[in-house]
Short mmCIF file of C-alpha atoms and ligand atoms in Angstrom, two decimals:
data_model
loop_
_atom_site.label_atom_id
_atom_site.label_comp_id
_atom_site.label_asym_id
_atom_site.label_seq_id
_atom_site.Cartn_x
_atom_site.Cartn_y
_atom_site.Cartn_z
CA UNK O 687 0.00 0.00 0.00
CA UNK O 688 1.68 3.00 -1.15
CA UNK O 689 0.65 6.65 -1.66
CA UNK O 690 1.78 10.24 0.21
CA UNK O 691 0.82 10.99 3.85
CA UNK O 692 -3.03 11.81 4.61
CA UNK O 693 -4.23 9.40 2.24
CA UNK O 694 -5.99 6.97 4.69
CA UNK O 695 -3.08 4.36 3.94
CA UNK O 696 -2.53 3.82 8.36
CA UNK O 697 -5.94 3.08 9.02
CA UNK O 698 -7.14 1.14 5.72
CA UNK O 699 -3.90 -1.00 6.00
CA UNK O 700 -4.38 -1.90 9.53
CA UNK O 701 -7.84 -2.82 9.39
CA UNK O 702 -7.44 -4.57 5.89
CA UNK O 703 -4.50 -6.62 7.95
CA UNK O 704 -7.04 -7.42 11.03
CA UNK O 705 -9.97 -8.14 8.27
CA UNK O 706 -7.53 -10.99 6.93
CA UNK O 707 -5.81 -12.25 9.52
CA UNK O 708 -2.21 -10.44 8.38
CA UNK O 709 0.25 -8.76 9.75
CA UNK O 710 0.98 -5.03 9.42
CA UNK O 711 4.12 -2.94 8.57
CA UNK O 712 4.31 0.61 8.53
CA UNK O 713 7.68 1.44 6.78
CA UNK O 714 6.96 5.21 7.52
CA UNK O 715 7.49 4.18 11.54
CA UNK O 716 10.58 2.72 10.59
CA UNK O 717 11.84 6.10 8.67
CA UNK O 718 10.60 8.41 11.52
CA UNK O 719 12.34 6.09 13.91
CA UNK O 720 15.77 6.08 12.25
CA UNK O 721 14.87 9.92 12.06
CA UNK O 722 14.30 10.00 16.05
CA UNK O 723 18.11 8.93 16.59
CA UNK O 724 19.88 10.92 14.40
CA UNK O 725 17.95 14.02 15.75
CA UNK O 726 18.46 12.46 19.20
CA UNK O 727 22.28 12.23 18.21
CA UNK O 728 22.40 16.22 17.60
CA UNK O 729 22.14 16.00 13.98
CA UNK O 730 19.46 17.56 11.48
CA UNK O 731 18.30 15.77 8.68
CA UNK O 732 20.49 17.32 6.11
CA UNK O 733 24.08 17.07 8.05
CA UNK O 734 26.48 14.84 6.54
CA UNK O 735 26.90 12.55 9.64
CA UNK O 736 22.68 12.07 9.75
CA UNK O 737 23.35 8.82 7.06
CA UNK O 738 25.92 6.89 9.42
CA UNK O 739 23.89 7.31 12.69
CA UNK O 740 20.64 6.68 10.76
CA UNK O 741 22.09 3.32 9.19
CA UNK O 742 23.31 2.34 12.60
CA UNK O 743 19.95 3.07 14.41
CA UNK O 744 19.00 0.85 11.96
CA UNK O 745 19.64 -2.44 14.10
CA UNK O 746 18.29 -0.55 17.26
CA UNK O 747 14.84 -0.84 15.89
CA UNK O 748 12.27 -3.13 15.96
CA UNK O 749 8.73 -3.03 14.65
CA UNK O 750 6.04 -5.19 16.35
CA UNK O 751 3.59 -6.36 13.34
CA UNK O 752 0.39 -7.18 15.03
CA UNK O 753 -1.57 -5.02 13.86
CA UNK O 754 -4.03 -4.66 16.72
CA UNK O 755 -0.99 -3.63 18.55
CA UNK O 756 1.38 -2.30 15.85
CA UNK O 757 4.50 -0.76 17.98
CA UNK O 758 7.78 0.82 16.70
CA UNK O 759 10.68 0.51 19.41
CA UNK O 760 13.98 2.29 20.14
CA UNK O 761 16.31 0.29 21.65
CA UNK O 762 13.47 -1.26 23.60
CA UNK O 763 11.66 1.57 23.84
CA UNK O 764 8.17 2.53 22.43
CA UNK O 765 9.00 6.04 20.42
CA UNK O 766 5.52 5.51 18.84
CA UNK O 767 4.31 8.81 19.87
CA UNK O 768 7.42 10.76 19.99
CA UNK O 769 7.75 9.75 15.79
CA UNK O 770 5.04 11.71 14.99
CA UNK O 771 5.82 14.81 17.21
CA UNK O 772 6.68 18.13 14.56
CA UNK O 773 10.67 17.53 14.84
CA UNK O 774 10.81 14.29 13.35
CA UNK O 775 8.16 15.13 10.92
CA UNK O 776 9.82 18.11 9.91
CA UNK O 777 13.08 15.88 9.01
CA UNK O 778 12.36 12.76 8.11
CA UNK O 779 11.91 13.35 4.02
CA UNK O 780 15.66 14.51 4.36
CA UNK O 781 16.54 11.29 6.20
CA UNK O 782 14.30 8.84 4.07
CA UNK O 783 16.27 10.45 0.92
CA UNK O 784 19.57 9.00 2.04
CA UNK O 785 20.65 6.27 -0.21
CA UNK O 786 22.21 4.13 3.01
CA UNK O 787 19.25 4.78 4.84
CA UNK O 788 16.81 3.60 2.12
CA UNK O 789 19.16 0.28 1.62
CA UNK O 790 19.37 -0.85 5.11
CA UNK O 791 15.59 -0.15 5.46
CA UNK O 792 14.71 -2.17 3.19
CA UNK O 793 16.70 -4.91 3.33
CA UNK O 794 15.23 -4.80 7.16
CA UNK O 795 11.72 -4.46 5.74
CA UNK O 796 12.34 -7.46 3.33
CA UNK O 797 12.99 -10.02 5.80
CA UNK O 798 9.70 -8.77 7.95
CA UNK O 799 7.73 -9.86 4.69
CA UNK O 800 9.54 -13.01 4.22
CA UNK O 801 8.94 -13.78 8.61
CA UNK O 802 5.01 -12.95 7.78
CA UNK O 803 4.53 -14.98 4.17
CA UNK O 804 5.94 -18.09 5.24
CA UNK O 805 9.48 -17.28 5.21
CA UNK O 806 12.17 -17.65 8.36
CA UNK O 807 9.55 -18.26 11.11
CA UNK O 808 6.94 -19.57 9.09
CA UNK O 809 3.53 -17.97 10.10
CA UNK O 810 2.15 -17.50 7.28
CA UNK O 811 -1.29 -14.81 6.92
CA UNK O 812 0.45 -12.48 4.64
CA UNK O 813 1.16 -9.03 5.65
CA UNK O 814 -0.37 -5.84 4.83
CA UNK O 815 2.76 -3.24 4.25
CA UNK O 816 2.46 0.47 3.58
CA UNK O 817 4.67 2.98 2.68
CA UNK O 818 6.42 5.45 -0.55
CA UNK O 819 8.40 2.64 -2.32
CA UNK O 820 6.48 -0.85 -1.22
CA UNK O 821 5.47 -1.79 -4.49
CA UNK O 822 7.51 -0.39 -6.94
CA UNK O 823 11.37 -1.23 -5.16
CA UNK O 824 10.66 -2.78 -1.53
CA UNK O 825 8.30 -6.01 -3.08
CA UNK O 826 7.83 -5.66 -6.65
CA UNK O 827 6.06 -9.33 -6.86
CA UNK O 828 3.15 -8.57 -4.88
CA UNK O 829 0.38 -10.11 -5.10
CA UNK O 830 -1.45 -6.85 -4.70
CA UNK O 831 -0.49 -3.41 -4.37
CA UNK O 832 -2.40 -0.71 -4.59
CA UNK O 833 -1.40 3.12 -4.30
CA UNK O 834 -3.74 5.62 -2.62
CA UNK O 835 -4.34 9.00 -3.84
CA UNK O 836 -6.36 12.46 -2.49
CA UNK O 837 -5.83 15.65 -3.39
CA UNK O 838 -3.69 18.09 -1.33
CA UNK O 839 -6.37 20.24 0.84
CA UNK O 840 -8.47 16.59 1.90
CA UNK O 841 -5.16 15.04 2.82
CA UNK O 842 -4.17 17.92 4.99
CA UNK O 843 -7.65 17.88 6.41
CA UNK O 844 -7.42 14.30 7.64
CA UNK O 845 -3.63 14.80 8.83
CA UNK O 846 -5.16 18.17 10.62
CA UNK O 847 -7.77 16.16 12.58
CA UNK O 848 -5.50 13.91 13.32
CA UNK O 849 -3.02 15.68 14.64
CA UNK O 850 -5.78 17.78 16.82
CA UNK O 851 -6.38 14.24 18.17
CA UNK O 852 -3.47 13.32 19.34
CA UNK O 853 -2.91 16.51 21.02
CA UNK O 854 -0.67 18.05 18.79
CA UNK O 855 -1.48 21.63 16.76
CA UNK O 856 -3.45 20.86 13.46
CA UNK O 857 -3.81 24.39 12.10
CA UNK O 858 -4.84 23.78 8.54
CA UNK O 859 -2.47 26.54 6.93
CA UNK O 860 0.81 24.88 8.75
CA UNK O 861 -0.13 21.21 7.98
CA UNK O 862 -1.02 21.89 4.04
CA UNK O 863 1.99 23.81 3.89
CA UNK O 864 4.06 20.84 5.59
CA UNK O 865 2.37 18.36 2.98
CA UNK O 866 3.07 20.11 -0.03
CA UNK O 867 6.78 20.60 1.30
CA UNK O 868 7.19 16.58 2.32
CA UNK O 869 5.42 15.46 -1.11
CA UNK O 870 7.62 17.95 -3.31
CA UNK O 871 10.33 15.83 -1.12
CA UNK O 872 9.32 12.55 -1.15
CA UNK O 873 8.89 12.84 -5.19
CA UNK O 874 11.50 14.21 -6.50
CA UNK O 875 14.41 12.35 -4.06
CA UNK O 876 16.64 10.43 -6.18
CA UNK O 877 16.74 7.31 -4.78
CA UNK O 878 13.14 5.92 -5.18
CA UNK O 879 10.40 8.48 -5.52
CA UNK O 880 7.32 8.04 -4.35
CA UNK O 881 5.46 6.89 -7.95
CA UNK O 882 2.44 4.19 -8.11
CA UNK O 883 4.15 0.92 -9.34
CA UNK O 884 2.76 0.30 -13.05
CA UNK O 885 0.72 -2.58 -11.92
CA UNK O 886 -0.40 -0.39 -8.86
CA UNK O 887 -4.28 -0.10 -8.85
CA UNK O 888 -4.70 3.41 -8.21
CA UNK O 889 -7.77 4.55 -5.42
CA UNK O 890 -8.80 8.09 -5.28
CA UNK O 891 -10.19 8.52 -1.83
CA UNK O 892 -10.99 12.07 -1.88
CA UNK O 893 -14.90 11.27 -2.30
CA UNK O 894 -14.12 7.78 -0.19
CA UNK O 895 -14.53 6.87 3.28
CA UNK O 896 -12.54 4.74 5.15
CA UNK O 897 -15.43 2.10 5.07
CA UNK O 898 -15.57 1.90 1.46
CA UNK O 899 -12.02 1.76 0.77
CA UNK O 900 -11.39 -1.15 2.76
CA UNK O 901 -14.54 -2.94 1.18
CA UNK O 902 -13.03 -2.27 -2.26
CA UNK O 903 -9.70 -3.53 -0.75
CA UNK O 904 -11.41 -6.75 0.50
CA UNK O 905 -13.36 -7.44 -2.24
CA UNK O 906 -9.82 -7.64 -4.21
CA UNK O 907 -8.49 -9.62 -2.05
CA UNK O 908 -10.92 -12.43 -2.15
CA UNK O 909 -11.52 -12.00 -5.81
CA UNK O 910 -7.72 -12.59 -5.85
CA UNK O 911 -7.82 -15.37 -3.74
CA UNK O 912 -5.59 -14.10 -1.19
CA UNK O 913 -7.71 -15.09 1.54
CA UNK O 914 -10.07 -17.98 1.36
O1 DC N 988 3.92 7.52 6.14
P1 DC N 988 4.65 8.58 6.98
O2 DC N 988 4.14 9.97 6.78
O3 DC N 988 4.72 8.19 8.42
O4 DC N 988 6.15 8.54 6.41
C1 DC N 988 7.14 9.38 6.93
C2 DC N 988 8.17 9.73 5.87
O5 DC N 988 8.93 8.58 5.55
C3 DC N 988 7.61 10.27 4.57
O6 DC N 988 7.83 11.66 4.48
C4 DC N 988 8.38 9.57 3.48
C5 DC N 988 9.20 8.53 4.17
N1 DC N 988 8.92 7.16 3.71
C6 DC N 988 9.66 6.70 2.66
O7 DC N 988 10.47 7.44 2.10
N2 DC N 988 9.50 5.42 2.24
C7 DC N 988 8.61 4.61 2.82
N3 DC N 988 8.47 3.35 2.40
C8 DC N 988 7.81 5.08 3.91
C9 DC N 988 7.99 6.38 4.31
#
């Protein structure tokens, strides 16, 4: 499941994952966490050091993939919250863009697919993974992958309210402004772009709920035979 931030990609993907019995990755977590270290190192996103301490947080992380209980952890501890707090958010497109980062990352997220589909530790339900790059460089033989779209002002609507509740300051101006700045980012970065794979079905949920995204998503699924 790929597509730019305020998309509904968090919530359809988790509840698509619960709705089949899958697991759940959100690579995004895993870039905001790698994010969280190098700022907590005394670097911004953009210093030449941020790449070696963000490739070394690297094997610090480790994302729980329940995804009733999805959890991103520090060095044993949950930075779930402090991920999506304005400094990491604010630096993490310069992070993700880092061709180390973006290596080690998804080499990392790579063996979490093969763990879910049957791979190392063999349980087997699949896994439901979202992010920029999952379908077109992370797992290019998907079974499914589908990239959601919504125009700029809805996105930064949703991302408003739900910043607002989680405590933190949704003013509309500041969070349209901060996604036009992280998709202007995130799509023009060398290494991997955010771009819907070729085979990507494309969703436009600007006119969509939540509800009837997922029941499009299911109904693929099953018509797929993903799920019996
Ligand atoms: O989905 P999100 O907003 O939490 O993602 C945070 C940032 O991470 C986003 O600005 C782009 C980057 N990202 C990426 O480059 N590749 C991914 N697979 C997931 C996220």
């Amino acid at each position: 499941m790929d597509g730019p931030s305020g998309t509904g990609k968090s919530t359809v993907s988790r509840r698509l994952a619960i709705a089949c019995g899958a697991a759940y990755l959100d690579t995004g977590a895993m870039y905001r966490t790698v994010t969280l270290a190098v700022l907590r190192a005394g670097f911004e996103g953009d210093n030449p050091k941020a790449e070696d301490v963000a490739v070394a947080a690297v094997a610090d992380i480790r994302s729980v993939t329940d995804p009733t209980a999805p959890a991103i952890l520090l060095d044993g501890e949950d930075v779930e919250s402090e991920i999506r707090g304005p400094e990491v958010t604010a630096a993490v497109s310069a992070v993700s863009a880092l061709p180390a980062v973006r290596e080690a990352l998804v080499e990392r997220q790579r063996t979490l697919i093969a763990d879910a589909t049957g791979g190392t530790q063999g349980s087997s339900g699949g896994i439901v993974v979202e992010g920029r790059d999952i379908g077109s460089v992370v797992c290019p033989d998907a079974p499914l992958k589908v990239y959601l779209t919504a125009s700029e002002e809805v996105r930064a609507a949703r991302r408003g309210a739900q910043d607002r509740k989680a405590g933190r300051d949704g003013d509309l101006a500041t969070v349209l402004a901060d996604v036009r700045r992280r998709d202007q980012l995130d799509s023009t970065r060398k290494t991997s772009p955010l771009h819907a794979a070729p085979d990507a079905l494309v969703v436009d949920t600007d006119d969509l709920s939540v509800d009837d995204v997922l029941a499009e998503l299911l109904h693929l699924v099953h018509d797929r035979g993903l799920v019996s």
